[in-house]
Short mmCIF file of C-alpha atoms in Angstrom, two decimals:
data_model
loop_
_atom_site.label_atom_id
_atom_site.label_comp_id
_atom_site.label_asym_id
_atom_site.label_seq_id
_atom_site.Cartn_x
_atom_site.Cartn_y
_atom_site.Cartn_z
CA MET A 26 155.46 6.88 8.34
CA GLN A 27 152.04 8.47 8.86
CA ASP A 28 151.53 11.38 6.47
CA TRP A 29 150.92 13.87 9.26
CA ASN A 30 154.58 13.52 10.29
CA ARG A 31 155.37 15.59 7.18
CA LEU A 32 154.00 18.53 9.16
CA HIS A 33 156.97 18.52 11.49
CA PRO A 34 159.46 20.53 9.34
CA TYR A 35 156.85 23.30 8.92
CA ILE A 36 155.84 23.77 12.56
CA ASP A 37 158.26 26.64 13.20
CA ALA A 38 157.09 28.50 10.07
CA ILE A 39 153.45 27.94 11.03
CA GLN A 40 154.18 29.28 14.50
CA ARG A 41 155.54 32.49 12.98
CA LEU A 42 152.28 33.19 11.11
CA PRO A 43 150.10 36.02 12.41
CA ALA A 44 147.31 34.91 14.74
CA ASP A 45 143.56 35.57 14.89
CA LYS A 46 143.10 36.99 11.40
CA PRO A 47 142.69 35.77 7.82
CA LEU A 48 146.06 35.04 6.27
CA THR A 49 147.23 36.68 3.05
CA LYS A 50 149.27 35.48 0.10
CA GLN A 51 152.12 37.55 1.51
CA ASP A 52 151.89 35.33 4.62
CA LEU A 53 151.72 31.95 2.88
CA LEU A 54 153.17 32.13 -0.64
CA ILE A 55 156.66 32.42 0.77
CA PRO A 56 159.93 30.45 0.42
CA ASP A 57 159.27 28.60 3.72
CA PHE A 58 156.32 26.82 2.10
CA LEU A 59 157.44 26.68 -1.56
CA LEU A 60 157.85 23.06 -2.71
CA HIS A 61 158.49 23.41 -6.44
CA ARG A 62 158.58 26.04 -9.18
CA GLU A 63 158.47 25.20 -12.87
CA GLY A 64 157.66 27.75 -15.56
CA GLY A 65 154.56 29.60 -14.42
CA LEU A 66 153.62 26.90 -11.91
CA GLU A 67 154.32 27.06 -8.19
CA MET A 68 153.46 24.34 -5.66
CA TYR A 69 153.21 25.25 -1.97
CA TYR A 70 152.87 23.21 1.17
CA ALA A 71 149.55 23.07 3.03
CA PRO A 72 148.77 20.91 6.07
CA HIS A 73 145.25 19.59 5.50
CA ASN A 74 145.89 16.75 3.04
CA GLU A 75 148.40 15.14 5.40
CA TYR A 76 145.55 13.41 7.24
CA ILE A 77 144.58 10.08 5.65
CA ASN A 78 141.29 8.58 6.85
CA GLN A 79 142.09 4.87 6.63
CA THR A 80 138.47 3.80 7.29
CA ALA A 81 136.99 5.74 4.35
CA LYS A 82 134.28 4.17 2.18
CA LEU A 83 134.55 6.94 -0.38
CA VAL A 84 137.08 9.53 -1.49
CA ILE A 85 136.06 12.90 -2.94
CA LEU A 86 138.82 14.31 -5.13
CA GLY A 87 139.42 17.82 -6.41
CA ILE A 88 142.14 18.87 -8.83
CA THR A 89 144.32 20.68 -6.27
CA PRO A 90 143.60 22.75 -3.14
CA GLY A 91 142.79 26.34 -4.02
CA TRP A 92 143.79 29.48 -2.17
CA THR A 93 140.67 29.45 0.04
CA GLN A 94 141.34 25.90 1.25
CA MET A 95 145.01 26.69 1.78
CA GLU A 96 144.26 29.77 3.88
CA LEU A 97 141.63 28.02 6.02
CA ALA A 98 143.95 25.05 6.60
CA PHE A 99 146.88 27.21 7.69
CA ARG A 100 144.72 29.43 9.88
CA GLN A 101 143.42 26.37 11.74
CA ALA A 102 146.91 24.86 11.91
CA LYS A 103 148.28 28.09 13.41
CA GLN A 104 145.65 27.99 16.18
CA ASP A 105 146.36 24.35 16.92
CA VAL A 106 150.15 24.66 16.86
CA ASP A 107 149.86 27.54 19.35
CA ALA A 108 147.56 25.36 21.48
CA GLY A 109 150.18 22.60 21.56
CA LEU A 110 148.12 19.93 19.82
CA SER A 111 149.72 16.82 18.33
CA LEU A 112 150.70 16.56 14.66
CA GLU A 113 147.81 14.17 14.04
CA GLN A 114 145.31 16.54 15.65
CA ILE A 115 146.67 19.51 13.69
CA ALA A 116 146.40 17.61 10.39
CA TYR A 117 142.89 16.35 11.13
CA ARG A 118 141.51 19.67 12.34
CA SER A 119 143.00 21.60 9.42
CA LYS A 120 141.35 19.12 7.05
CA GLN A 121 138.01 19.57 8.82
CA ALA A 122 138.33 23.34 8.45
CA ALA A 123 139.33 23.33 4.79
CA ARG A 124 137.39 20.56 3.04
CA PHE A 125 134.80 22.05 0.65
CA ALA A 126 133.78 24.73 3.12
CA GLY A 127 130.73 26.95 2.57
CA THR A 128 128.42 26.87 -0.46
CA MET A 129 130.58 24.28 -2.21
CA ARG A 130 129.86 21.71 0.52
CA LYS A 131 126.12 22.40 0.41
CA ASN A 132 126.05 21.96 -3.38
CA LEU A 133 128.19 18.83 -3.17
CA CYS A 134 126.03 17.10 -0.57
CA SER A 135 122.82 17.93 -2.41
CA MET A 136 124.22 16.56 -5.67
CA LEU A 137 125.51 13.39 -4.01
CA ASP A 138 122.09 12.81 -2.44
CA GLN A 139 120.54 12.94 -5.92
CA THR A 140 122.79 10.04 -6.96
CA GLU A 141 121.29 8.15 -3.98
CA LEU A 142 124.74 7.67 -2.48
CA ASN A 143 123.23 8.51 0.91
CA THR A 144 120.75 5.64 0.51
CA ALA A 145 123.53 3.22 -0.46
CA LEU A 146 125.41 4.24 2.71
CA GLY A 147 122.29 4.15 4.90
CA LEU A 148 122.41 7.88 5.63
CA SER A 149 119.64 10.46 5.67
CA SER A 150 121.94 12.81 3.72
CA CYS A 151 125.53 12.91 2.53
CA SER A 152 125.94 16.02 4.68
CA ARG A 153 126.42 13.59 7.57
CA LEU A 154 129.73 12.55 5.97
CA PHE A 155 131.04 15.95 7.06
CA GLU A 156 129.48 15.59 10.51
CA ASP A 157 128.91 12.46 12.63
CA GLN A 158 129.84 9.96 9.87
CA ASP A 159 133.10 11.54 8.75
CA GLU A 160 134.95 8.27 9.46
CA TRP A 161 133.50 7.09 6.12
CA LEU A 162 134.84 10.07 4.16
CA HIS A 163 138.27 10.98 2.88
CA THR A 164 138.77 14.18 0.89
CA SER A 165 141.85 14.95 -1.14
CA SER A 166 143.11 16.22 -4.48
CA VAL A 167 144.86 14.51 -7.38
CA ILE A 168 147.62 17.08 -6.79
CA LYS A 169 147.94 16.95 -3.02
CA TYR A 170 149.35 20.42 -2.38
CA PRO A 171 148.16 23.81 -3.70
CA VAL A 172 149.38 24.68 -7.18
CA PHE A 173 149.17 28.17 -8.65
CA SER A 174 149.58 29.08 -12.30
CA HIS A 175 150.97 32.60 -12.70
CA GLY A 176 149.64 33.36 -9.22
CA LEU A 177 146.10 32.03 -9.81
CA ASN A 178 144.50 28.76 -8.69
CA TYR A 179 145.56 25.98 -11.04
CA THR A 180 142.50 24.48 -12.77
CA GLY A 181 144.07 21.60 -14.68
CA HIS A 182 144.73 23.71 -17.77
CA ASN A 183 147.78 25.65 -18.96
CA PRO A 184 149.44 23.19 -18.91
CA GLN A 185 147.02 20.27 -18.95
CA LEU A 186 147.74 18.14 -15.94
CA VAL A 187 148.33 14.88 -17.80
CA LYS A 188 150.62 16.65 -20.32
CA SER A 189 152.85 18.15 -17.63
CA GLN A 190 155.66 15.71 -16.85
CA PHE A 191 156.14 17.17 -13.38
CA LEU A 192 152.46 17.26 -12.39
CA SER A 193 151.52 13.87 -13.86
CA ALA A 194 154.52 12.13 -12.27
CA TYR A 195 153.78 13.80 -8.94
CA MET A 196 150.12 12.78 -9.16
CA CYS A 197 150.96 9.14 -9.92
CA SER A 198 153.39 8.78 -7.03
CA THR A 199 151.55 10.68 -4.29
CA LEU A 200 147.98 9.61 -5.07
CA ASN A 201 149.07 5.99 -5.45
CA ASN A 202 150.71 6.14 -2.02
CA GLU A 203 147.60 7.75 -0.53
CA LEU A 204 145.12 5.28 -2.00
CA LYS A 205 147.21 2.30 -0.87
CA GLN A 206 146.34 3.29 2.69
CA LEU A 207 142.58 3.04 2.02
CA PRO A 208 140.29 -0.05 1.93
CA ASN A 209 139.13 0.09 -1.74
CA PRO A 210 136.82 3.12 -1.49
CA LEU A 211 134.63 4.64 -4.20
CA LEU A 212 136.53 7.50 -5.87
CA ILE A 213 134.42 10.55 -6.73
CA PRO A 214 136.20 12.96 -9.09
CA LEU A 215 134.79 16.48 -9.08
CA GLY A 216 134.41 17.49 -12.70
CA LYS A 217 135.89 16.49 -16.02
CA MET A 218 139.47 17.57 -15.34
CA VAL A 219 139.70 15.35 -12.27
CA GLU A 220 137.95 12.51 -14.09
CA ASP A 221 140.46 12.81 -16.95
CA ALA A 222 143.26 12.64 -14.38
CA LEU A 223 141.81 9.45 -12.88
CA ASN A 224 141.43 7.94 -16.35
CA PHE A 225 145.14 8.63 -16.86
CA LEU A 226 145.87 6.79 -13.60
CA VAL A 227 143.72 3.87 -14.75
CA LEU A 228 145.86 3.58 -17.89
CA GLN A 229 148.98 3.76 -15.72
CA GLY A 230 147.68 0.86 -13.60
CA VAL A 231 147.54 3.00 -10.45
CA ILE A 232 143.78 2.56 -9.87
CA GLU A 233 140.95 0.38 -11.21
CA ARG A 234 138.25 1.86 -13.43
CA GLN A 235 135.39 0.28 -11.45
CA SER A 236 136.49 2.26 -8.40
CA CYS A 237 135.77 5.61 -10.13
CA LEU A 238 132.38 7.31 -10.31
CA SER A 239 132.14 8.70 -13.84
CA GLY A 240 130.15 11.76 -14.88
CA PHE A 241 129.84 13.68 -11.61
CA PRO A 242 129.95 17.45 -12.30
CA HIS A 243 132.03 19.91 -10.31
CA PRO A 244 129.81 21.35 -7.55
CA SER A 245 131.25 24.88 -7.64
CA GLY A 246 128.74 27.67 -7.96
CA ALA A 247 130.89 28.93 -10.83
CA ASN A 248 129.85 25.83 -12.79
CA GLY A 249 126.54 27.12 -14.07
CA HIS A 250 125.79 23.90 -15.97
CA ARG A 251 126.34 21.56 -13.01
CA LEU A 252 122.65 20.79 -12.39
CA GLN A 253 121.95 20.22 -16.09
CA HIS A 254 124.95 17.89 -16.37
CA LEU A 255 123.91 16.10 -13.18
CA GLU A 256 120.38 15.52 -14.46
CA THR A 257 121.72 14.17 -17.75
CA ASN A 258 124.16 11.80 -16.04
CA LEU A 259 121.95 10.81 -13.11
CA PRO A 260 120.80 7.39 -14.42
CA LEU A 261 124.42 6.32 -15.00
CA LEU A 262 125.57 7.77 -11.67
CA LYS A 263 122.83 5.94 -9.73
CA LYS A 264 123.70 2.68 -11.51
CA GLN A 265 127.40 3.04 -10.64
CA VAL A 266 126.62 3.74 -6.98
CA ILE A 267 124.38 0.68 -6.72
CA GLN A 268 126.91 -1.57 -8.44
CA PHE A 269 129.78 -0.41 -6.25
CA PHE A 270 128.01 -0.86 -2.92
CA SER A 271 125.95 -3.95 -3.76
#
């Protein structure tokens, strides 16, 4: 079954969302979309990670979709459900709308260019992966659906992802299923928490270490040390990129 078919049970609830305005937590953090609650953690459905790009040469992974991504994905999905688009189109277009939108994408592409990933792919810039070369890119999260800790975006702490039985088991099963659909791409974890999660999956035998780019900082503007960390790790990052694509 294609992942976008998982959208089907949520179409009616998406149709009931208000149109033509930003959505609120009162609109989306509701029982219709609640998948799991455990302690202070809540996991909610979102439509954008249902689309799996099976031609991807690289996968950029966050820890879990945050509120901003969730809202953008649902707002796009609402428009497309009302327009009568197919499940595949809804999933794809919601992913396009939500993936690292705004300043985060600009930072990410600039940092990837410094690793010379664009050169390895024969691109003028990695920004083209979000434009005319998006058939080479798959974006996702190690926890596929949005998770909130006491109402705030879950960051991999409190509890630590790999120490949470629920989250680690969910990560192993869903990410393994997702990656099986891809042709051995380079995995790019955004920041240490995602890298630690991938190292956990390496130990579990879910992925191979040589598929993971190690040492890439999180591109968020809130990460004030990202450029310093990137400069420090750049020789190793460039070496890994060359080895993977040679």
